[in-house]
């Protein structure tokens, strides 16, 4: 059974940092691209970042570029999102998601991801 469990969210002041983690199990983690996707209150899903299976290629939404860094540790079956210079508009429920097809880079299209975690809440407020 595929499981994705996010952690690391919380309340942080503007300009602060958080590191999210996503522990994966039930599939060959190192074979799949992974993404972070967020959903702000009352809004739809927003793709944030993707990383390829080997961790050598990444892509970011313009809204987070230069502030967020995605990474993975395939030995630990864990995905990360380092978030710096946080802004109130980063407030959202953050999900990790597994790309549907092995061996390819992944995309920003949220409907191409087949498994999602339960999410971890990030609130940026003073």
PDB file of C-alpha atoms in Angstrom:
ATOM      1  CA  UNK A   1       0.000   0.000   0.000  1.00  0.00           C
ATOM      2  CA  UNK A   2       1.388   3.363  -1.015  1.00  0.00           C
ATOM      3  CA  UNK A   3       1.697   5.779   1.877  1.00  0.00           C
ATOM      4  CA  UNK A   4       2.921   9.363   1.930  1.00  0.00           C
ATOM      5  CA  UNK A   5       3.154  11.064   5.308  1.00  0.00           C
ATOM      6  CA  UNK A   6       4.038  14.749   5.528  1.00  0.00           C
ATOM      7  CA  UNK A   7       5.426  16.479   8.595  1.00  0.00           C
ATOM      8  CA  UNK A   8       7.181  19.667   9.587  1.00  0.00           C
ATOM      9  CA  UNK A   9       4.443  22.234   9.173  1.00  0.00           C
ATOM     10  CA  UNK A  10       3.595  24.846  11.747  1.00  0.00           C
ATOM     11  CA  UNK A  11       3.182  28.520  12.528  1.00  0.00           C
ATOM     12  CA  UNK A  12       6.040  30.785  11.488  1.00  0.00           C
ATOM     13  CA  UNK A  13       6.528  34.537  11.250  1.00  0.00           C
ATOM     14  CA  UNK A  14       7.001  36.251   7.895  1.00  0.00           C
ATOM     15  CA  UNK A  15      10.604  35.904   6.799  1.00  0.00           C
ATOM     16  CA  UNK A  16      11.019  32.678   8.708  1.00  0.00           C
ATOM     17  CA  UNK A  17      11.860  29.170   7.550  1.00  0.00           C
ATOM     18  CA  UNK A  18      10.418  25.690   7.745  1.00  0.00           C
ATOM     19  CA  UNK A  19      11.489  22.314   6.429  1.00  0.00           C
ATOM     20  CA  UNK A  20       8.800  19.886   5.362  1.00  0.00           C
ATOM     21  CA  UNK A  21       9.357  16.152   5.097  1.00  0.00           C
ATOM     22  CA  UNK A  22       7.405  13.433   3.334  1.00  0.00           C
ATOM     23  CA  UNK A  23       8.042   9.818   4.309  1.00  0.00           C
ATOM     24  CA  UNK A  24       7.168   7.412   1.507  1.00  0.00           C
ATOM     25  CA  UNK A  25       6.452   3.687   1.633  1.00  0.00           C
ATOM     26  CA  UNK A  26       4.762   0.961  -0.354  1.00  0.00           C
ATOM     27  CA  UNK A  27       6.466   1.664  -3.677  1.00  0.00           C
ATOM     28  CA  UNK A  28       9.941   2.016  -5.166  1.00  0.00           C
ATOM     29  CA  UNK A  29      10.516   5.625  -4.155  1.00  0.00           C
ATOM     30  CA  UNK A  30      13.707   5.990  -6.196  1.00  0.00           C
ATOM     31  CA  UNK A  31      11.837   5.236  -9.430  1.00  0.00           C
ATOM     32  CA  UNK A  32       9.377   8.119  -9.308  1.00  0.00           C
ATOM     33  CA  UNK A  33       9.420  11.875  -9.580  1.00  0.00           C
ATOM     34  CA  UNK A  34       7.782  13.601  -6.643  1.00  0.00           C
ATOM     35  CA  UNK A  35       6.142  16.962  -6.164  1.00  0.00           C
ATOM     36  CA  UNK A  36       4.960  19.323  -3.492  1.00  0.00           C
ATOM     37  CA  UNK A  37       1.524  20.832  -4.034  1.00  0.00           C
ATOM     38  CA  UNK A  38      -0.280  23.291  -1.781  1.00  0.00           C
ATOM     39  CA  UNK A  39      -3.822  24.464  -1.220  1.00  0.00           C
ATOM     40  CA  UNK A  40      -4.560  27.791   0.395  1.00  0.00           C
ATOM     41  CA  UNK A  41      -7.828  28.314   2.260  1.00  0.00           C
ATOM     42  CA  UNK A  42     -10.691  28.633  -0.191  1.00  0.00           C
ATOM     43  CA  UNK A  43      -8.472  28.106  -3.228  1.00  0.00           C
ATOM     44  CA  UNK A  44      -7.586  25.289  -5.580  1.00  0.00           C
ATOM     45  CA  UNK A  45      -4.472  23.153  -5.742  1.00  0.00           C
ATOM     46  CA  UNK A  46      -1.253  24.950  -6.639  1.00  0.00           C
ATOM     47  CA  UNK A  47       1.746  22.977  -7.794  1.00  0.00           C
ATOM     48  CA  UNK A  48       4.900  24.131  -5.974  1.00  0.00           C
ATOM     49  CA  UNK A  49       7.884  22.045  -7.072  1.00  0.00           C
ATOM     50  CA  UNK A  50       8.955  18.760  -8.662  1.00  0.00           C
ATOM     51  CA  UNK A  51      12.104  16.663  -8.398  1.00  0.00           C
ATOM     52  CA  UNK A  52      13.158  13.804 -10.636  1.00  0.00           C
ATOM     53  CA  UNK A  53      13.728  10.292  -9.394  1.00  0.00           C
ATOM     54  CA  UNK A  54      17.450  10.750  -8.882  1.00  0.00           C
ATOM     55  CA  UNK A  55      17.241  14.176  -7.319  1.00  0.00           C
ATOM     56  CA  UNK A  56      19.308  15.757 -10.089  1.00  0.00           C
ATOM     57  CA  UNK A  57      16.642  17.883 -11.734  1.00  0.00           C
ATOM     58  CA  UNK A  58      14.116  20.228 -10.155  1.00  0.00           C
ATOM     59  CA  UNK A  59      11.546  22.796 -11.167  1.00  0.00           C
ATOM     60  CA  UNK A  60       9.637  25.431  -9.210  1.00  0.00           C
ATOM     61  CA  UNK A  61       6.561  27.578  -9.495  1.00  0.00           C
ATOM     62  CA  UNK A  62       7.432  31.224 -10.054  1.00  0.00           C
ATOM     63  CA  UNK A  63       5.779  32.101  -6.749  1.00  0.00           C
ATOM     64  CA  UNK A  64       8.395  30.148  -4.763  1.00  0.00           C
ATOM     65  CA  UNK A  65      11.452  30.239  -7.008  1.00  0.00           C
ATOM     66  CA  UNK A  66      14.545  31.364  -5.147  1.00  0.00           C
ATOM     67  CA  UNK A  67      12.932  30.814  -1.742  1.00  0.00           C
ATOM     68  CA  UNK A  68      12.041  27.097  -1.679  1.00  0.00           C
ATOM     69  CA  UNK A  69      14.305  24.106  -2.314  1.00  0.00           C
ATOM     70  CA  UNK A  70      13.081  20.593  -3.013  1.00  0.00           C
ATOM     71  CA  UNK A  71      15.313  17.607  -2.317  1.00  0.00           C
ATOM     72  CA  UNK A  72      15.100  13.900  -1.657  1.00  0.00           C
ATOM     73  CA  UNK A  73      16.993  11.140   0.083  1.00  0.00           C
ATOM     74  CA  UNK A  74      16.307   7.900  -1.744  1.00  0.00           C
ATOM     75  CA  UNK A  75      18.129   5.862   0.903  1.00  0.00           C
ATOM     76  CA  UNK A  76      15.604   7.126   3.448  1.00  0.00           C
ATOM     77  CA  UNK A  77      12.585   7.188   1.103  1.00  0.00           C
ATOM     78  CA  UNK A  78      12.021  10.799   2.081  1.00  0.00           C
ATOM     79  CA  UNK A  79      11.158  13.965   0.203  1.00  0.00           C
ATOM     80  CA  UNK A  80      11.913  17.430   1.586  1.00  0.00           C
ATOM     81  CA  UNK A  81      10.918  21.022   1.005  1.00  0.00           C
ATOM     82  CA  UNK A  82      13.090  23.728   2.547  1.00  0.00           C
ATOM     83  CA  UNK A  83      11.082  26.942   2.695  1.00  0.00           C
ATOM     84  CA  UNK A  84      12.881  30.221   3.393  1.00  0.00           C
ATOM     85  CA  UNK A  85      11.762  33.851   3.396  1.00  0.00           C
ATOM     86  CA  UNK A  86       8.207  32.743   4.021  1.00  0.00           C
ATOM     87  CA  UNK A  87       5.368  35.112   3.209  1.00  0.00           C
ATOM     88  CA  UNK A  88       1.763  35.208   4.445  1.00  0.00           C
ATOM     89  CA  UNK A  89       0.659  34.100   0.979  1.00  0.00           C
ATOM     90  CA  UNK A  90       2.562  30.839   1.494  1.00  0.00           C
ATOM     91  CA  UNK A  91      -0.046  29.865   4.088  1.00  0.00           C
ATOM     92  CA  UNK A  92      -1.567  26.596   2.876  1.00  0.00           C
ATOM     93  CA  UNK A  93      -1.928  22.891   3.388  1.00  0.00           C
ATOM     94  CA  UNK A  94       1.127  21.321   1.775  1.00  0.00           C
ATOM     95  CA  UNK A  95       0.927  17.897   0.151  1.00  0.00           C
ATOM     96  CA  UNK A  96       3.553  15.612  -1.284  1.00  0.00           C
ATOM     97  CA  UNK A  97       2.482  13.664  -4.333  1.00  0.00           C
ATOM     98  CA  UNK A  98       3.847  10.723  -6.311  1.00  0.00           C
ATOM     99  CA  UNK A  99       4.026  11.019 -10.091  1.00  0.00           C
ATOM    100  CA  UNK A 100       1.944   8.385 -11.856  1.00  0.00           C
ATOM    101  CA  UNK A 101       4.616   7.046 -14.199  1.00  0.00           C
ATOM    102  CA  UNK A 102       8.080   5.789 -13.278  1.00  0.00           C
ATOM    103  CA  UNK A 103      11.270   7.070 -14.830  1.00  0.00           C
ATOM    104  CA  UNK A 104      10.056  10.384 -16.200  1.00  0.00           C
ATOM    105  CA  UNK A 105      10.648  13.854 -14.809  1.00  0.00           C
ATOM    106  CA  UNK A 106       7.178  14.737 -13.677  1.00  0.00           C
ATOM    107  CA  UNK A 107       5.131  17.834 -14.331  1.00  0.00           C
ATOM    108  CA  UNK A 108       3.231  20.744 -12.852  1.00  0.00           C
ATOM    109  CA  UNK A 109      -0.112  19.144 -13.703  1.00  0.00           C
ATOM    110  CA  UNK A 110      -1.629  17.978 -10.458  1.00  0.00           C
ATOM    111  CA  UNK A 111      -3.909  15.478 -12.179  1.00  0.00           C
ATOM    112  CA  UNK A 112      -0.842  13.490 -13.246  1.00  0.00           C
ATOM    113  CA  UNK A 113      -0.078  12.478  -9.654  1.00  0.00           C
ATOM    114  CA  UNK A 114      -1.740   9.341  -8.361  1.00  0.00           C
ATOM    115  CA  UNK A 115      -0.983   9.251  -4.638  1.00  0.00           C
ATOM    116  CA  UNK A 116      -1.078  12.091  -2.136  1.00  0.00           C
ATOM    117  CA  UNK A 117      -0.337  12.462   1.522  1.00  0.00           C
ATOM    118  CA  UNK A 118      -2.735  13.900   4.071  1.00  0.00           C
ATOM    119  CA  UNK A 119      -0.981  17.254   4.084  1.00  0.00           C
ATOM    120  CA  UNK A 120       0.809  19.381   6.655  1.00  0.00           C
ATOM    121  CA  UNK A 121      -0.396  22.886   7.524  1.00  0.00           C
ATOM    122  CA  UNK A 122       1.920  25.855   7.091  1.00  0.00           C
ATOM    123  CA  UNK A 123       0.740  29.168   8.515  1.00  0.00           C
ATOM    124  CA  UNK A 124       2.790  32.324   8.020  1.00  0.00           C
ATOM    125  CA  UNK A 125       1.610  35.092  10.293  1.00  0.00           C
ATOM    126  CA  UNK A 126       2.912  37.639  12.723  1.00  0.00           C
TER     127      UNK A 126
END
